[in-house]
GROMACS .gro file of C-alpha atoms in nm:
model
  342
    1MET     CA    1   4.978   5.162   3.322
    2ILE     CA    2   5.247   5.221   3.062
    3ARG     CA    3   5.251   4.981   2.769
    4SER     CA    4   5.586   4.812   2.736
    5PHE     CA    5   5.747   4.751   2.398
    6TYR     CA    6   5.622   4.474   2.169
    7LEU     CA    7   5.709   4.453   1.802
    8GLN     CA    8   5.558   4.258   1.518
    9PHE     CA    9   5.547   4.285   1.143
   10SER     CA   10   5.419   4.086   0.846
   11PHE     CA   11   5.577   3.972   0.524
   12THR     CA   12   5.453   3.781   0.219
   13TYR     CA   13   5.591   3.473   0.050
   14LEU     CA   14   5.531   3.301  -0.283
   15ARG     CA   15   5.472   2.927  -0.300
   16LYS     CA   16   5.467   2.727  -0.623
   17ASN     CA   17   5.170   2.489  -0.655
   18GLY     CA   18   5.206   2.325  -0.991
   19ALA     CA   19   5.191   2.610  -1.242
   20GLU     CA   20   5.009   2.838  -1.001
   21MET     CA   21   5.154   3.088  -0.753
   22THR     CA   22   4.993   3.124  -0.414
   23ILE     CA   23   5.052   3.429  -0.196
   24GLY     CA   24   5.039   3.378   0.179
   25THR     CA   25   5.117   3.593   0.480
   26LEU     CA   26   5.322   3.501   0.785
   27LYS     CA   27   5.349   3.707   1.099
   28PHE     CA   28   5.698   3.754   1.241
   29GLU     CA   29   5.705   3.854   1.608
   30ILE     CA   30   5.985   3.977   1.827
   31GLY     CA   31   5.887   3.871   2.176
   32ASN     CA   32   5.963   4.035   2.507
   33SER     CA   33   6.248   3.796   2.576
   34VAL     CA   34   6.465   3.997   2.337
   35ILE     CA   35   6.534   4.231   2.629
   36HIS     CA   36   6.750   3.957   2.785
   37SER     CA   37   6.983   3.975   2.485
   38TYR     CA   38   7.072   4.337   2.564
   39LYS     CA   39   7.304   4.229   2.843
   40ARG     CA   40   7.515   4.051   2.578
   41LEU     CA   41   7.557   4.357   2.355
   42ALA     CA   42   7.915   4.452   2.266
   43TYR     CA   43   7.912   4.771   2.471
   44THR     CA   44   8.211   4.920   2.642
   45PRO     CA   45   8.126   5.068   2.984
   46TRP     CA   46   8.194   5.425   2.865
   47HIS     CA   47   7.977   5.392   2.554
   48ALA     CA   48   7.691   5.242   2.755
   49ILE     CA   49   7.708   5.529   3.006
   50ALA     CA   50   7.730   5.781   2.721
   51GLU     CA   51   7.383   5.669   2.604
   52PHE     CA   52   7.237   5.835   2.916
   53VAL     CA   53   7.448   6.150   2.880
   54ASP     CA   54   7.344   6.175   2.513
   55ASN     CA   55   6.979   6.168   2.619
   56SER     CA   56   7.036   6.432   2.886
   57THR     CA   57   7.228   6.667   2.658
   58GLN     CA   58   6.982   6.625   2.371
   59SER     CA   59   6.693   6.703   2.608
   60PHE     CA   60   6.877   7.024   2.695
   61PHE     CA   61   6.942   7.120   2.332
   62ASP     CA   62   6.578   7.053   2.238
   63ASN     CA   63   6.464   7.290   2.515
   64ARG     CA   64   6.763   7.520   2.536
   65ILE     CA   65   6.592   7.857   2.567
   66VAL     CA   66   6.367   7.749   2.854
   67LEU     CA   67   6.645   7.568   3.043
   68GLU     CA   68   6.901   7.846   3.003
   69GLU     CA   69   6.651   8.092   3.143
   70ALA     CA   70   6.579   7.859   3.436
   71ALA     CA   71   6.953   7.817   3.500
   72LYS     CA   72   7.004   8.191   3.490
   73LYS     CA   73   6.726   8.236   3.743
   74ALA     CA   74   6.881   7.970   3.967
   75LYS     CA   75   7.229   8.125   3.920
   76LEU     CA   76   7.383   7.801   3.794
   77PRO     CA   77   7.732   7.830   3.637
   78ARG     CA   78   7.627   7.597   3.354
   79PRO     CA   79   7.267   7.522   3.255
   80LEU     CA   80   7.293   7.141   3.241
   81LYS     CA   81   7.426   6.913   3.513
   82VAL     CA   82   7.456   6.535   3.486
   83ILE     CA   83   7.564   6.336   3.793
   84ILE     CA   84   7.668   5.972   3.751
   85GLN     CA   85   7.730   5.746   4.050
   86TYR     CA   86   7.840   5.383   4.074
   87SER     CA   87   7.868   5.170   4.387
   88SER     CA   88   7.970   4.805   4.369
   89SER     CA   89   7.906   4.759   4.741
   90GLU     CA   90   7.547   4.886   4.708
   91ASP     CA   91   7.499   4.715   4.370
   92CYS     CA   92   7.368   5.039   4.224
   93PHE     CA   93   7.427   5.273   3.929
   94THR     CA   94   7.251   5.611   3.896
   95VAL     CA   95   7.231   5.892   3.641
   96GLN     CA   96   7.064   6.218   3.741
   97ASP     CA   97   7.017   6.532   3.531
   98ASN     CA   98   6.841   6.867   3.542
   99ALA     CA   99   6.738   6.862   3.175
  100MET     CA  100   6.375   6.915   3.070
  101GLY     CA  101   6.229   6.603   3.230
  102MET     CA  102   5.945   6.401   3.077
  103SER     CA  103   5.567   6.415   3.071
  104LEU     CA  104   5.371   6.090   3.091
  105SER     CA  105   5.335   6.069   2.714
  106GLU     CA  106   5.708   6.134   2.668
  107LEU     CA  107   5.794   5.872   2.929
  108THR     CA  108   5.567   5.622   2.753
  109HIS     CA  109   5.737   5.701   2.423
  110ALA     CA  110   6.081   5.660   2.581
  111LEU     CA  111   5.990   5.309   2.699
  112HIS     CA  112   5.891   5.188   2.352
  113LEU     CA  113   6.162   4.995   2.174
  114SER     CA  114   6.291   5.152   1.850
  115GLU     CA  115   6.059   5.452   1.873
  116PRO     CA  116   6.276   5.732   1.733
  117PRO     CA  117   6.260   6.068   1.913
  118VAL     CA  118   6.085   6.362   1.754
  119ASN     CA  119   6.424   6.515   1.672
  120THR     CA  120   6.637   6.250   1.499
  121SER     CA  121   6.909   6.489   1.384
  122GLY     CA  122   7.083   6.512   1.722
  123ARG     CA  123   7.253   6.272   1.959
  124SER     CA  124   6.950   6.050   2.022
  125GLN     CA  125   6.854   5.910   1.682
  126PHE     CA  126   6.712   5.561   1.710
  127GLY     CA  127   6.513   5.537   2.034
  128MET     CA  128   6.720   5.246   2.165
  129GLY     CA  129   6.998   5.382   2.385
  130MET     CA  130   6.837   5.408   2.728
  131LYS     CA  131   6.670   5.065   2.711
  132THR     CA  132   6.974   4.880   2.580
  133ALA     CA  133   7.227   5.053   2.807
  134ALA     CA  134   7.015   5.019   3.121
  135SER     CA  135   6.946   4.650   3.052
  136TRP     CA  136   7.316   4.593   2.972
  137LEU     CA  137   7.409   4.741   3.309
  138GLY     CA  138   7.146   4.579   3.530
  139ASN     CA  139   6.832   4.369   3.559
  140GLN     CA  140   6.610   4.625   3.729
  141TRP     CA  141   6.592   4.997   3.660
  142GLU     CA  142   6.373   5.280   3.778
  143ILE     CA  143   6.300   5.612   3.607
  144LYS     CA  144   6.186   5.910   3.814
  145THR     CA  145   6.112   6.224   3.615
  146LYS     CA  146   5.945   6.564   3.645
  147LYS     CA  147   5.902   6.798   3.347
  148PHE     CA  148   5.958   7.171   3.379
  149GLY     CA  149   5.628   7.358   3.430
  150GLU     CA  150   5.421   7.045   3.503
  151PRO     CA  151   5.275   6.955   3.846
  152ILE     CA  152   5.339   6.577   3.846
  153GLU     CA  153   5.641   6.356   3.907
  154TYR     CA  154   5.630   6.008   3.751
  155THR     CA  155   5.813   5.695   3.864
  156VAL     CA  156   5.821   5.366   3.675
  157THR     CA  157   6.022   5.049   3.739
  158VAL     CA  158   6.138   4.809   3.469
  159ASP     CA  159   6.214   4.453   3.576
  160VAL     CA  160   6.397   4.284   3.289
  161ASP     CA  161   6.301   3.931   3.397
  162ARG     CA  162   5.932   4.019   3.423
  163ILE     CA  163   5.934   4.187   3.083
  164ALA     CA  164   6.109   3.885   2.932
  165SER     CA  165   5.846   3.652   3.080
  166GLY     CA  166   5.575   3.828   2.880
  167GLU     CA  167   5.442   4.106   3.104
  168ASN     CA  168   5.373   4.390   2.864
  169TYR     CA  169   5.254   4.653   3.110
  170LEU     CA  170   5.438   4.866   3.362
  171ASP     CA  171   5.277   5.028   3.663
  172TYR     CA  172   5.375   5.386   3.734
  173VAL     CA  173   5.339   5.614   4.035
  174GLU     CA  174   5.231   5.978   4.025
  175ARG     CA  175   5.337   6.226   4.291
  176THR     CA  176   5.171   6.567   4.313
  177GLN     CA  177   5.245   6.665   4.673
  178ASP     CA  178   5.519   6.924   4.736
  179ILE     CA  179   5.596   6.959   4.365
  180ASP     CA  180   5.769   7.276   4.246
  181LEU     CA  181   5.642   7.370   3.900
  182ASP     CA  182   5.984   7.508   3.810
  183SER     CA  183   6.171   7.187   3.899
  184HIS     CA  184   6.289   6.962   3.616
  185TYR     CA  185   6.488   6.639   3.637
  186THR     CA  186   6.525   6.275   3.546
  187LEU     CA  187   6.682   6.015   3.775
  188ILE     CA  188   6.761   5.666   3.646
  189SER     CA  189   6.857   5.409   3.911
  190ILE     CA  190   6.983   5.066   3.808
  191VAL     CA  191   7.022   4.777   4.055
  192ASN     CA  192   7.090   4.402   4.040
  193LEU     CA  193   7.386   4.489   3.820
  194ASN     CA  194   7.517   4.260   3.548
  195ARG     CA  195   7.865   4.407   3.567
  196ARG     CA  196   8.123   4.517   3.822
  197PHE     CA  197   8.386   4.772   3.724
  198PRO     CA  198   8.740   4.747   3.869
  199SER     CA  199   8.934   5.059   3.963
  200ARG     CA  200   9.123   5.077   3.632
  201THR     CA  201   8.797   5.064   3.434
  202LEU     CA  202   8.645   5.336   3.653
  203GLY     CA  203   8.939   5.559   3.564
  204LYS     CA  204   8.904   5.486   3.191
  205ILE     CA  205   8.531   5.569   3.206
  206GLY     CA  206   8.616   5.915   3.337
  207GLN     CA  207   8.880   5.965   3.065
  208TYR     CA  208   8.642   5.869   2.786
  209LEU     CA  209   8.353   6.077   2.917
  210ARG     CA  210   8.556   6.395   2.950
  211SER     CA  211   8.682   6.340   2.596
  212MET     CA  212   8.338   6.265   2.447
  213TYR     CA  213   8.172   6.579   2.585
  214ARG     CA  214   8.464   6.821   2.553
  215GLN     CA  215   8.269   7.049   2.318
  216ASP     CA  216   7.991   7.089   2.575
  217PHE     CA  217   8.256   7.187   2.830
  218ARG     CA  218   8.402   7.440   2.586
  219ASN     CA  219   8.060   7.589   2.522
  220GLN     CA  220   7.995   7.618   2.899
  221VAL     CA  221   7.684   7.403   2.861
  222LEU     CA  222   7.754   7.092   3.069
  223THR     CA  223   7.871   7.007   3.418
  224LEU     CA  224   7.943   6.634   3.418
  225ILE     CA  225   8.012   6.459   3.748
  226TRP     CA  226   8.151   6.105   3.744
  227ARG     CA  227   8.180   5.946   4.091
  228LYS     CA  228   8.200   6.290   4.257
  229GLN     CA  229   8.468   6.410   4.012
  230ASP     CA  230   8.390   6.719   3.803
  231LEU     CA  231   8.510   6.624   3.455
  232ASN     CA  232   8.673   6.878   3.223
  233TRP     CA  233   8.891   6.880   2.914
  234GLU     CA  234   9.252   6.997   2.874
  235GLU     CA  235   9.298   7.170   2.538
  236VAL     CA  236   9.572   7.046   2.306
  237ASP     CA  237   9.649   7.377   2.129
  238PRO     CA  238   9.924   7.484   2.373
  239ARG     CA  239  10.105   7.157   2.296
  240LEU     CA  240  10.125   7.210   1.917
  241ALA     CA  241  10.463   7.266   1.752
  242LEU     CA  242  10.578   7.606   1.618
  243ASP     CA  243  10.758   7.677   1.292
  244ALA     CA  244  11.066   7.902   1.255
  245ASN     CA  245  10.844   8.212   1.252
  246GLY     CA  246  10.659   8.115   1.567
  247ASN     CA  247  10.340   8.009   1.387
  248THR     CA  248  10.152   7.705   1.510
  249TYR     CA  249  10.162   7.394   1.293
  250ARG     CA  250   9.787   7.380   1.244
  251ARG     CA  251   9.572   7.392   0.930
  252GLU     CA  252   9.194   7.416   0.887
  253PHE     CA  253   9.012   7.203   0.627
  254LYS     CA  254   8.663   7.154   0.486
  255PHE     CA  255   8.518   6.923   0.219
  256PHE     CA  256   8.199   6.732   0.137
  257VAL     CA  257   8.142   6.359   0.103
  258GLY     CA  258   7.851   6.140   0.003
  259THR     CA  259   7.727   5.799   0.111
  260ASP     CA  260   7.878   5.592  -0.171
  261SER     CA  261   8.204   5.713  -0.325
  262GLU     CA  262   8.171   5.464  -0.614
  263ASP     CA  263   7.831   5.597  -0.722
  264PRO     CA  264   7.874   5.881  -0.977
  265ASN     CA  265   7.528   6.015  -0.891
  266ASP     CA  266   7.588   6.013  -0.518
  267VAL     CA  267   7.502   6.346  -0.356
  268LYS     CA  268   7.786   6.489  -0.148
  269ASP     CA  269   7.570   6.627   0.131
  270LYS     CA  270   7.788   6.558   0.436
  271GLU     CA  271   8.027   6.829   0.541
  272VAL     CA  272   8.356   6.732   0.701
  273ARG     CA  273   8.550   7.019   0.855
  274GLY     CA  274   8.803   7.075   1.129
  275TRP     CA  275   9.178   7.112   1.167
  276ILE     CA  276   9.496   6.911   1.169
  277GLY     CA  277   9.822   6.990   1.345
  278VAL     CA  278  10.155   6.858   1.471
  279LEU     CA  279  10.235   6.805   1.839
  280ALA     CA  280  10.558   6.957   1.971
  281LYS     CA  281  10.629   6.643   2.172
  282GLY     CA  282  10.502   6.328   2.006
  283LYS     CA  283  10.325   6.073   2.220
  284ARG     CA  284  10.140   5.773   2.078
  285ARG     CA  285   9.862   5.805   2.337
  286ASP     CA  286   9.783   6.167   2.245
  287ALA     CA  287   9.827   6.161   1.867
  288GLY     CA  288   9.563   6.091   1.605
  289LEU     CA  289   9.239   6.239   1.477
  290THR     CA  290   8.932   6.296   1.690
  291ILE     CA  291   8.604   6.270   1.499
  292PHE     CA  292   8.290   6.459   1.606
  293GLN     CA  293   7.925   6.427   1.513
  294SER     CA  294   7.654   6.649   1.662
  295ASP     CA  295   7.929   6.814   1.868
  296ARG     CA  296   8.001   6.486   2.044
  297VAL     CA  297   8.315   6.274   2.003
  298ILE     CA  298   8.238   5.947   1.824
  299LYS     CA  299   8.603   5.846   1.787
  300GLY     CA  300   8.876   6.012   1.987
  301TRP     CA  301   9.119   6.027   2.276
  302PRO     CA  302   9.217   5.805   2.446
  303ASP     CA  303   9.141   5.591   2.139
  304THR     CA  304   9.207   5.831   1.851
  305TYR     CA  305   9.174   5.752   1.482
  306CYS     CA  306   9.499   5.706   1.288
  307PRO     CA  307   9.472   5.662   0.908
  308LEU     CA  308   9.655   5.361   0.762
  309TYR     CA  309   9.958   5.422   0.545
  310THR     CA  310  10.155   5.181   0.328
  311SER     CA  311  10.480   5.303   0.483
  312ALA     CA  312  10.534   5.169   0.832
  313VAL     CA  313  10.774   5.457   0.910
  314ALA     CA  314  10.521   5.718   0.798
  315ALA     CA  315  10.248   5.549   0.997
  316GLU     CA  316  10.459   5.544   1.313
  317ARG     CA  317  10.549   5.912   1.276
  318LEU     CA  318  10.183   5.993   1.223
  319ARG     CA  319  10.084   5.799   1.532
  320VAL     CA  320  10.309   5.998   1.765
  321ALA     CA  321  10.294   6.348   1.614
  322LEU     CA  322   9.963   6.413   1.439
  323GLY     CA  323   9.662   6.567   1.607
  324GLY     CA  324   9.339   6.712   1.479
  325ARG     CA  325   8.963   6.731   1.479
  326PRO     CA  326   8.727   6.652   1.190
  327LEU     CA  327   8.360   6.726   1.250
  328ILE     CA  328   8.095   6.556   1.037
  329LYS     CA  329   7.758   6.712   0.970
  330LYS     CA  330   7.490   6.700   0.704
  331LYS     CA  331   7.419   6.995   0.477
  332ASN     CA  332   7.124   7.219   0.564
  333LYS     CA  333   7.108   7.095   0.924
  334THR     CA  334   7.183   7.351   1.192
  335GLU     CA  335   7.437   7.241   1.451
  336ASN     CA  336   7.615   7.440   1.717
  337THR     CA  337   7.968   7.330   1.634
  338GLY     CA  338   8.162   7.582   1.841
  339SER     CA  339   8.527   7.655   1.777
  340PRO     CA  340   8.747   7.384   1.628
  341GLY     CA  341   8.978   7.197   1.859
  342HIS     CA  342   9.126   6.860   1.940
   0.00000   0.00000   0.00000
């Protein structure tokens, strides 16, 4: 059995008793029913789905050498493939990848609430995304996974209602028959869905996903399939304006910021770098700044960031003509940032 998540911690309080102070201890517990609250989180559909893609891509980056060699052997055009399917008629949502897969201990760790991953510097930092996103999407979800080089496939099912009722243990199934040691995958299937997505929302999900993972497309790392559509990104550089000499209106920048700008002793250890440019044909939908962290868009098209200005005219011109890409990273942490771009 796999132990499900259960959190508790203690704190102390002081109580006045006449002139004396008495120290006592109370235990504060977060029960299993907290999992029901995940369906009320303020997710957007695209950010919930991105939690799974973040996990898949981070699994690849953590095991890049092994997986690139396996992809080369299998003659894959790109080493990582993530396939996302949604069917309202079948009441089912699935995410499948060919990343590293998980061992039993890694699967157990993944099912613990707020257990940070070993590598917290990448896209999966807090150990919450899969549990919250899956429970936001549906009331029952299954994980099937097989780690590269290991002879066992594991399957575990999470029933949100059963967990909320106090059942702390999850049964899992091992499969050893007909297992290829070189296979590696994770398949997450979610049923009894909490949400139905209309056609317009399905289109927006695809737009956001291809924007969020544009750097992985540029670096030829990721094939991302959304409802049988192979997502890719159209570069903005050809649409930038030219000056009288035929040079592109585009400028690179780099500076460092800290956590608290009002603290004189604050260490400026976060690097912000990228470029800014002017579109030849202004369009409100396309203009604005796209912000990256860990090579993944955290704010960008089709919902770009536009700085506020006191002049309404200046703000409107900025909204339709300005484009660019800041990337945020911490000093002394290696990140594969690739070439700058919108």
